[in-house]
Amino acid sequence: VLLMGLPLFLTNFIIGGIVSNSISRTIPVWIETAELASYSIEDDILNFIAQRKASILSTLVHAPVRDLHVMTRITNWLVFDGIKRSDSVSDMDTAIEDCKVSVSEGVQCPQYTPERFPCSCLWECQEESSSAWGCQEFNASHSRYLQRQSFVVQKLDADPVNGNRKSCPSFPELSYSPETTLWWRNISDFPGSEKGPTAASGYSTLYDRVVVSSACSIFNFPVYNYATSLGREKHFLGGWISFEDDGLFAGWDGCNYVHRDLSGFSSSFENGATLIDPDLCPDGKFGYDPRCRSWYARGKQKYKNETIPVHVTAPYKFASNNRIASSITSVIANPRTGEYVGQVLLDYIALGLKNSIELLNEPLSFLIT
């Protein structure tokens, strides 16, 4: 029996060894194939998620880009006399000079009142950007006639002939605190004002620039108001124009009126202002200058180095109120010579980007601009 069973045992043993050896060689191949297939599936899923996110971001940025295009076209027409402007100057206000002592002391500015800076409930300002006293109810069915643009521009070290300002030799004797800054207040006192509004045009003097900027209310208010009129979500936080020669910052931001606190902005290496232009915004100098902000500097650099006219920022902390939002800029450039004159800025709410991305339940997200 033993002799009869031994060949059968040996045969099974040999077959088992051959099968085991074959399996031991085949299983790693199977595992490697499965890993490659898993990587491929994961790569496909990540690509699908990235495409979905890109589609969502493209949709959400479409409206701000469209609005910026309208603003930029009209601004360039106004600056370079492409359309005729009326002989009057649209009403503008500024509270930065009036409020600089209050900013220095950390108290509410007494000149910042609901009568001077109204906030109608019909404007539907964003809750986090509403005025200090909240919105107001007006008797009139429409209160948009109360909307006024604001302007901010520093007076210290400005050229008395044209208002240009490229450096700050008065620092650190002045501008070492909000109350030691100095700001232009009355448009009739601006360099170049002797020509009057009828003759004002272009951008050769501060008066020309602010008069042209005042006419930009023809798009700033409609862009701000149209979402409310159509019952849509408002993405627009504010529209501004900034000029290279003097740092004039003029525009409209609803109930925010953030310009009143901008004397409290201090240039530093940390916020990047001193790195952008140490002569114009040295470390420790107070007073906001758009030319020393990253949105302006990068937009200018893109245009000058790559002839790219539009710059979209990632969400960042605003200098005026520490809000996290985004900006899109487009250059103001002479169509004949290509000379860089300034930028149009549109601030918009970035919360929609964050909320829409989170709907995909994918924690790994990057926004590259």
Short mmCIF file of C-alpha atoms in Angstrom, two decimals:
data_model
loop_
_atom_site.label_atom_id
_atom_site.label_comp_id
_atom_site.label_asym_id
_atom_site.label_seq_id
_atom_site.Cartn_x
_atom_site.Cartn_y
_atom_site.Cartn_z
CA VAL A 1 0.00 0.00 0.00
CA LEU A 2 2.87 2.30 0.89
CA LEU A 3 4.53 1.64 -2.46
CA MET A 4 1.28 2.30 -4.23
CA GLY A 5 0.54 5.59 -2.37
CA LEU A 6 4.05 7.02 -2.58
CA PRO A 7 3.96 7.87 -6.32
CA LEU A 8 0.56 9.54 -5.84
CA PHE A 9 1.87 11.55 -2.89
CA LEU A 10 4.98 12.61 -4.79
CA THR A 11 2.92 13.58 -7.81
CA ASN A 12 0.61 15.77 -5.70
CA PHE A 13 3.58 17.27 -3.90
CA ILE A 14 5.26 18.18 -7.19
CA ILE A 15 2.04 19.60 -8.65
CA GLY A 16 1.46 21.61 -5.46
CA GLY A 17 5.00 22.97 -5.62
CA ILE A 18 4.61 23.97 -9.24
CA VAL A 19 1.25 25.66 -8.51
CA SER A 20 2.62 27.43 -5.43
CA ASN A 21 5.63 28.64 -7.36
CA SER A 22 3.39 29.88 -10.16
CA ILE A 23 1.09 31.66 -7.69
CA SER A 24 4.03 33.23 -5.87
CA ARG A 25 5.18 34.72 -9.19
CA THR A 26 1.72 35.68 -10.39
CA ILE A 27 0.30 37.35 -7.25
CA PRO A 28 2.86 40.24 -7.21
CA VAL A 29 1.98 40.88 -10.86
CA TRP A 30 -1.69 40.93 -9.93
CA ILE A 31 -1.01 43.29 -7.01
CA GLU A 32 1.08 45.61 -9.19
CA THR A 33 -1.64 45.63 -11.84
CA ALA A 34 -4.30 46.37 -9.19
CA GLU A 35 -2.18 49.21 -7.75
CA LEU A 36 -1.71 50.75 -11.19
CA ALA A 37 -5.44 50.48 -11.86
CA SER A 38 -6.16 52.05 -8.45
CA TYR A 39 -3.78 54.92 -9.16
CA SER A 40 -5.40 55.44 -12.54
CA ILE A 41 -8.89 55.49 -11.01
CA GLU A 42 -7.74 57.91 -8.30
CA ASP A 43 -6.11 60.13 -10.92
CA ASP A 44 -9.30 60.15 -12.97
CA ILE A 45 -11.34 61.06 -9.88
CA LEU A 46 -8.98 63.92 -8.95
CA ASN A 47 -9.06 65.21 -12.52
CA PHE A 48 -12.85 65.08 -12.49
CA ILE A 49 -13.01 66.97 -9.18
CA ALA A 50 -10.50 69.55 -10.44
CA GLN A 51 -12.53 70.10 -13.60
CA ARG A 52 -15.72 70.47 -11.56
CA LYS A 53 -14.08 73.02 -9.29
CA ALA A 54 -12.62 74.92 -12.24
CA SER A 55 -16.08 75.01 -13.82
CA ILE A 56 -17.60 76.35 -10.60
CA LEU A 57 -14.87 78.98 -10.19
CA SER A 58 -15.23 80.06 -13.81
CA THR A 59 -18.97 80.51 -13.36
CA LEU A 60 -18.58 82.49 -10.12
CA VAL A 61 -15.91 84.82 -11.51
CA HIS A 62 -17.81 85.43 -14.75
CA ALA A 63 -19.99 88.23 -13.34
CA PRO A 64 -17.13 90.22 -11.72
CA VAL A 65 -15.02 89.92 -14.88
CA ARG A 66 -17.94 91.11 -17.01
CA ASP A 67 -18.55 94.07 -14.70
CA LEU A 68 -14.84 94.94 -14.68
CA HIS A 69 -14.79 94.90 -18.47
CA VAL A 70 -17.62 97.45 -18.58
CA MET A 71 -15.96 99.62 -15.94
CA THR A 72 -12.59 99.55 -17.71
CA ARG A 73 -13.98 100.36 -21.14
CA ILE A 74 -15.87 103.40 -19.88
CA THR A 75 -12.98 104.57 -17.69
CA ASN A 76 -10.56 104.50 -20.62
CA TRP A 77 -13.06 106.35 -22.80
CA LEU A 78 -13.37 109.04 -20.12
CA VAL A 79 -9.65 109.35 -19.40
CA PHE A 80 -8.62 109.48 -23.06
CA ASP A 81 -11.54 111.59 -24.29
CA GLY A 82 -13.25 108.78 -26.13
CA ILE A 83 -16.63 110.08 -24.98
CA LYS A 84 -17.70 113.59 -24.10
CA ARG A 85 -18.12 114.32 -20.42
CA SER A 86 -20.56 116.92 -19.07
CA ASP A 87 -19.18 120.24 -17.88
CA SER A 88 -20.20 119.62 -14.27
CA VAL A 89 -18.41 117.60 -11.59
CA SER A 90 -20.40 114.78 -10.02
CA ASP A 91 -20.60 115.21 -6.25
CA MET A 92 -17.88 113.36 -4.33
CA ASP A 93 -16.96 113.35 -0.65
CA THR A 94 -14.05 112.34 1.52
CA ALA A 95 -13.88 111.96 5.29
CA ILE A 96 -10.31 110.76 5.70
CA GLU A 97 -8.90 114.17 6.71
CA ASP A 98 -11.86 114.81 9.04
CA CYS A 99 -11.55 111.40 10.71
CA LYS A 100 -7.78 110.94 11.03
CA VAL A 101 -7.63 112.09 14.67
CA SER A 102 -10.47 109.73 15.58
CA VAL A 103 -8.65 106.89 13.83
CA SER A 104 -5.53 107.72 15.83
CA GLU A 105 -7.52 107.70 19.08
CA GLY A 106 -9.53 104.61 18.16
CA VAL A 107 -12.94 106.29 18.54
CA GLN A 108 -15.92 106.84 16.24
CA CYS A 109 -15.40 109.77 13.90
CA PRO A 110 -17.91 112.56 14.75
CA GLN A 111 -18.06 113.62 11.08
CA TYR A 112 -19.09 110.10 10.07
CA THR A 113 -22.85 110.58 10.35
CA PRO A 114 -25.89 108.98 8.66
CA GLU A 115 -26.79 112.37 7.17
CA ARG A 116 -23.41 112.74 5.46
CA PHE A 117 -22.90 109.06 4.66
CA PRO A 118 -26.33 107.45 4.31
CA CYS A 119 -27.01 103.74 3.99
CA SER A 120 -30.42 102.92 2.57
CA CYS A 121 -31.93 99.51 3.28
CA LEU A 122 -32.94 99.46 -0.39
CA TRP A 123 -29.26 99.22 -1.37
CA GLU A 124 -29.02 95.77 0.26
CA CYS A 125 -25.45 96.20 1.41
CA GLN A 126 -23.75 93.06 2.66
CA GLU A 127 -24.37 92.54 6.37
CA GLU A 128 -20.70 92.52 7.29
CA SER A 129 -20.06 95.72 5.30
CA SER A 130 -22.98 97.82 6.52
CA SER A 131 -22.50 101.18 8.17
CA ALA A 132 -21.97 101.70 11.88
CA TRP A 133 -25.66 102.55 12.42
CA GLY A 134 -27.12 99.94 10.09
CA CYS A 135 -29.35 100.70 7.14
CA GLN A 136 -31.96 103.45 7.13
CA GLU A 137 -35.49 103.67 5.79
CA PHE A 138 -36.15 106.70 3.60
CA ASN A 139 -39.51 108.17 2.67
CA ALA A 140 -38.66 108.21 -1.01
CA SER A 141 -39.36 105.03 -2.95
CA HIS A 142 -35.89 105.27 -4.44
CA SER A 143 -32.87 106.52 -2.49
CA ARG A 144 -30.17 105.99 -5.07
CA TYR A 145 -29.85 109.73 -5.58
CA LEU A 146 -28.06 109.71 -2.19
CA GLN A 147 -25.22 107.55 -3.47
CA ARG A 148 -21.95 109.46 -3.76
CA GLN A 149 -18.48 108.37 -4.71
CA SER A 150 -15.54 108.95 -2.37
CA PHE A 151 -11.91 109.83 -3.00
CA VAL A 152 -8.65 109.49 -1.10
CA VAL A 153 -5.35 111.15 -2.06
CA GLN A 154 -2.41 112.30 0.07
CA LYS A 155 -1.42 115.96 0.08
CA LEU A 156 2.02 115.81 1.73
CA ASP A 157 4.93 115.88 -0.75
CA ALA A 158 2.60 116.49 -3.71
CA ASP A 159 3.80 118.67 -6.57
CA PRO A 160 1.93 122.01 -6.21
CA VAL A 161 1.58 122.35 -10.00
CA ASN A 162 0.13 118.99 -11.00
CA GLY A 163 -0.38 117.10 -7.73
CA ASN A 164 1.98 114.27 -8.66
CA ARG A 165 3.58 112.44 -5.73
CA LYS A 166 6.28 109.79 -6.16
CA SER A 167 8.07 109.77 -2.81
CA CYS A 168 7.64 110.93 0.80
CA PRO A 169 10.62 113.04 1.96
CA SER A 170 8.49 114.46 4.80
CA PHE A 171 8.60 111.07 6.57
CA PRO A 172 9.46 110.40 9.41
CA GLU A 173 8.95 114.01 10.55
CA LEU A 174 5.33 113.59 9.42
CA SER A 175 3.04 110.65 8.60
CA TYR A 176 4.34 108.69 11.61
CA SER A 177 0.74 108.36 12.87
CA PRO A 178 -2.76 108.76 11.39
CA GLU A 179 -3.16 112.29 12.74
CA THR A 180 0.15 113.48 11.22
CA THR A 181 -0.95 112.52 7.69
CA LEU A 182 -2.41 115.16 5.38
CA TRP A 183 -5.07 114.61 2.71
CA TRP A 184 -6.64 116.66 -0.06
CA ARG A 185 -10.18 117.56 0.87
CA ASN A 186 -11.70 120.24 -1.39
CA ILE A 187 -11.61 119.53 -5.13
CA SER A 188 -11.56 123.26 -5.84
CA ASP A 189 -8.12 123.42 -4.14
CA PHE A 190 -6.56 120.64 -6.23
CA PRO A 191 -3.56 121.49 -8.44
CA GLY A 192 -4.92 122.34 -11.88
CA SER A 193 -8.31 123.52 -10.57
CA GLU A 194 -7.83 126.98 -12.04
CA LYS A 195 -8.91 125.61 -15.43
CA GLY A 196 -12.38 124.73 -14.09
CA PRO A 197 -14.50 121.64 -14.82
CA THR A 198 -15.34 122.65 -18.39
CA ALA A 199 -11.69 122.55 -19.49
CA ALA A 200 -10.72 119.57 -17.32
CA SER A 201 -9.89 116.38 -19.23
CA GLY A 202 -7.35 113.59 -19.33
CA TYR A 203 -4.89 112.96 -16.52
CA SER A 204 -2.21 115.65 -16.59
CA THR A 205 -3.12 117.12 -13.16
CA LEU A 206 -4.77 115.90 -9.98
CA TYR A 207 -7.78 118.08 -10.77
CA ASP A 208 -8.16 116.48 -14.21
CA ARG A 209 -7.94 113.03 -12.70
CA VAL A 210 -10.50 113.59 -9.97
CA VAL A 211 -12.97 115.32 -12.33
CA VAL A 212 -12.74 112.40 -14.76
CA SER A 213 -13.09 109.98 -11.83
CA SER A 214 -16.27 111.71 -10.70
CA ALA A 215 -17.87 110.85 -14.04
CA CYS A 216 -17.29 107.16 -13.35
CA SER A 217 -20.44 107.19 -11.26
CA ILE A 218 -22.23 106.43 -14.54
CA PHE A 219 -21.09 102.81 -14.19
CA ASN A 220 -20.16 102.45 -10.51
CA PHE A 221 -23.70 102.93 -9.21
CA PRO A 222 -25.45 100.80 -11.87
CA VAL A 223 -22.95 97.94 -11.41
CA TYR A 224 -23.55 98.07 -7.67
CA ASN A 225 -27.34 98.32 -7.96
CA TYR A 226 -28.28 96.01 -10.82
CA ALA A 227 -28.13 92.73 -8.84
CA THR A 228 -30.65 94.08 -6.34
CA SER A 229 -32.91 95.30 -9.13
CA LEU A 230 -32.90 91.83 -10.71
CA GLY A 231 -33.29 89.98 -7.42
CA ARG A 232 -29.86 88.35 -7.71
CA GLU A 233 -27.17 87.76 -5.12
CA LYS A 234 -24.86 90.79 -4.87
CA HIS A 235 -21.20 89.93 -5.44
CA PHE A 236 -20.01 93.51 -5.91
CA LEU A 237 -18.28 95.12 -2.91
CA GLY A 238 -16.88 98.21 -4.58
CA GLY A 239 -15.38 99.73 -7.68
CA TRP A 240 -12.37 102.03 -7.61
CA ILE A 241 -9.99 103.87 -9.92
CA SER A 242 -6.36 104.43 -8.95
CA PHE A 243 -3.78 106.59 -10.73
CA GLU A 244 -0.05 106.08 -11.04
CA ASP A 245 0.99 109.74 -10.80
CA ASP A 246 -0.50 110.61 -7.43
CA GLY A 247 -2.13 107.52 -5.85
CA LEU A 248 -5.62 108.98 -6.19
CA PHE A 249 -8.13 106.34 -5.11
CA ALA A 250 -11.69 107.17 -6.12
CA GLY A 251 -14.83 105.07 -6.24
CA TRP A 252 -17.83 103.63 -4.48
CA ASP A 253 -18.32 100.75 -2.00
CA GLY A 254 -21.92 101.00 -0.88
CA CYS A 255 -22.46 101.45 2.85
CA ASN A 256 -18.86 100.67 3.67
CA TYR A 257 -17.32 104.14 3.32
CA VAL A 258 -14.02 102.46 4.16
CA HIS A 259 -12.03 105.45 2.94
CA ARG A 260 -12.58 107.28 6.24
CA ASP A 261 -10.22 104.90 8.12
CA LEU A 262 -7.42 104.65 5.56
CA SER A 263 -5.20 107.13 7.39
CA GLY A 264 -4.64 104.27 9.84
CA PHE A 265 -2.96 102.06 7.24
CA SER A 266 0.72 101.66 8.09
CA SER A 267 3.23 100.50 5.48
CA SER A 268 5.44 97.62 6.56
CA PHE A 269 7.44 94.68 5.32
CA GLU A 270 4.77 92.37 6.74
CA ASN A 271 1.92 93.76 4.60
CA GLY A 272 4.23 94.08 1.59
CA ALA A 273 3.86 97.85 1.07
CA THR A 274 7.50 98.64 1.88
CA LEU A 275 8.74 95.81 -0.32
CA ILE A 276 6.73 97.14 -3.28
CA ASP A 277 8.00 100.73 -3.08
CA PRO A 278 10.28 101.67 -0.15
CA ASP A 279 10.54 105.30 -1.35
CA LEU A 280 6.78 105.82 -1.51
CA CYS A 281 5.77 103.59 1.41
CA PRO A 282 8.70 103.21 3.82
CA ASP A 283 8.37 101.02 6.88
CA GLY A 284 6.20 102.69 9.53
CA LYS A 285 4.69 105.40 7.31
CA PHE A 286 0.96 105.94 7.81
CA GLY A 287 -1.55 106.65 5.06
CA TYR A 288 -3.01 104.34 2.44
CA ASP A 289 -1.59 104.43 -1.07
CA PRO A 290 -3.01 101.96 -3.62
CA ARG A 291 0.31 101.89 -5.46
CA CYS A 292 1.83 100.03 -2.51
CA ARG A 293 -0.75 97.23 -2.44
CA SER A 294 -0.11 93.86 -4.03
CA TRP A 295 -3.22 93.95 -6.25
CA TYR A 296 -1.95 97.17 -7.83
CA ALA A 297 1.72 96.17 -8.05
CA ARG A 298 1.01 92.76 -9.60
CA GLY A 299 -1.51 94.15 -12.05
CA LYS A 300 1.00 96.80 -13.13
CA GLN A 301 3.80 94.23 -13.41
CA LYS A 302 1.68 91.89 -15.53
CA TYR A 303 0.86 94.68 -17.95
CA LYS A 304 4.39 96.06 -18.22
CA ASN A 305 6.23 92.73 -18.38
CA GLU A 306 3.73 90.50 -20.18
CA THR A 307 1.20 92.98 -21.66
CA ILE A 308 -1.53 91.14 -19.72
CA PRO A 309 -4.15 93.78 -18.85
CA VAL A 310 -6.15 91.83 -16.21
CA HIS A 311 -5.11 90.50 -12.81
CA VAL A 312 -7.29 88.31 -10.56
CA THR A 313 -6.25 87.96 -6.92
CA ALA A 314 -6.72 85.04 -4.61
CA PRO A 315 -8.85 85.85 -1.53
CA TYR A 316 -6.87 88.16 0.78
CA LYS A 317 -7.30 90.41 3.82
CA PHE A 318 -8.40 93.92 2.88
CA ALA A 319 -6.42 96.84 4.33
CA SER A 320 -9.56 98.79 5.22
CA ASN A 321 -11.57 96.36 7.34
CA ASN A 322 -9.70 93.00 7.49
CA ARG A 323 -12.43 91.43 5.36
CA ILE A 324 -11.43 88.35 3.36
CA ALA A 325 -12.47 88.89 -0.25
CA SER A 326 -11.03 89.03 -3.76
CA SER A 327 -10.20 91.68 -6.32
CA ILE A 328 -9.92 91.94 -10.08
CA THR A 329 -7.95 94.73 -11.72
CA SER A 330 -7.60 96.02 -15.25
CA VAL A 331 -5.18 98.65 -16.50
CA ILE A 332 -5.86 102.18 -17.63
CA ALA A 333 -3.43 102.62 -20.53
CA ASN A 334 -3.06 105.14 -23.31
CA PRO A 335 -4.38 103.39 -26.45
CA ARG A 336 -1.98 105.32 -28.69
CA THR A 337 1.28 105.05 -26.75
CA GLY A 338 0.65 102.17 -24.33
CA GLU A 339 1.59 104.44 -21.41
CA TYR A 340 0.52 102.95 -18.09
CA VAL A 341 -1.79 105.41 -16.29
CA GLY A 342 -3.41 103.41 -13.49
CA GLN A 343 -5.88 100.67 -12.75
CA VAL A 344 -9.56 99.95 -12.35
CA LEU A 345 -10.30 97.81 -9.30
CA LEU A 346 -13.37 95.70 -8.57
CA ASP A 347 -13.72 94.05 -5.15
CA TYR A 348 -16.07 91.11 -4.90
CA ILE A 349 -17.21 88.58 -2.34
CA ALA A 350 -15.11 85.42 -2.23
CA LEU A 351 -17.44 83.44 0.04
CA GLY A 352 -19.23 81.96 -2.95
CA LEU A 353 -15.98 80.33 -4.07
CA LYS A 354 -15.41 78.69 -0.71
CA ASN A 355 -18.99 77.51 -0.26
CA SER A 356 -19.30 76.12 -3.78
CA ILE A 357 -16.03 74.21 -3.55
CA GLU A 358 -17.02 72.70 -0.21
CA LEU A 359 -20.17 71.27 -1.81
CA LEU A 360 -17.93 68.74 -3.56
CA ASN A 361 -16.85 67.25 -0.19
CA GLU A 362 -13.23 67.33 -1.27
CA PRO A 363 -10.90 68.87 1.35
CA LEU A 364 -7.91 69.38 -0.95
CA SER A 365 -8.43 72.64 -2.87
CA PHE A 366 -6.12 75.24 -4.34
CA LEU A 367 -6.94 78.58 -5.98
CA ILE A 368 -4.21 79.59 -8.44
CA THR A 369 -4.40 83.07 -10.00
#
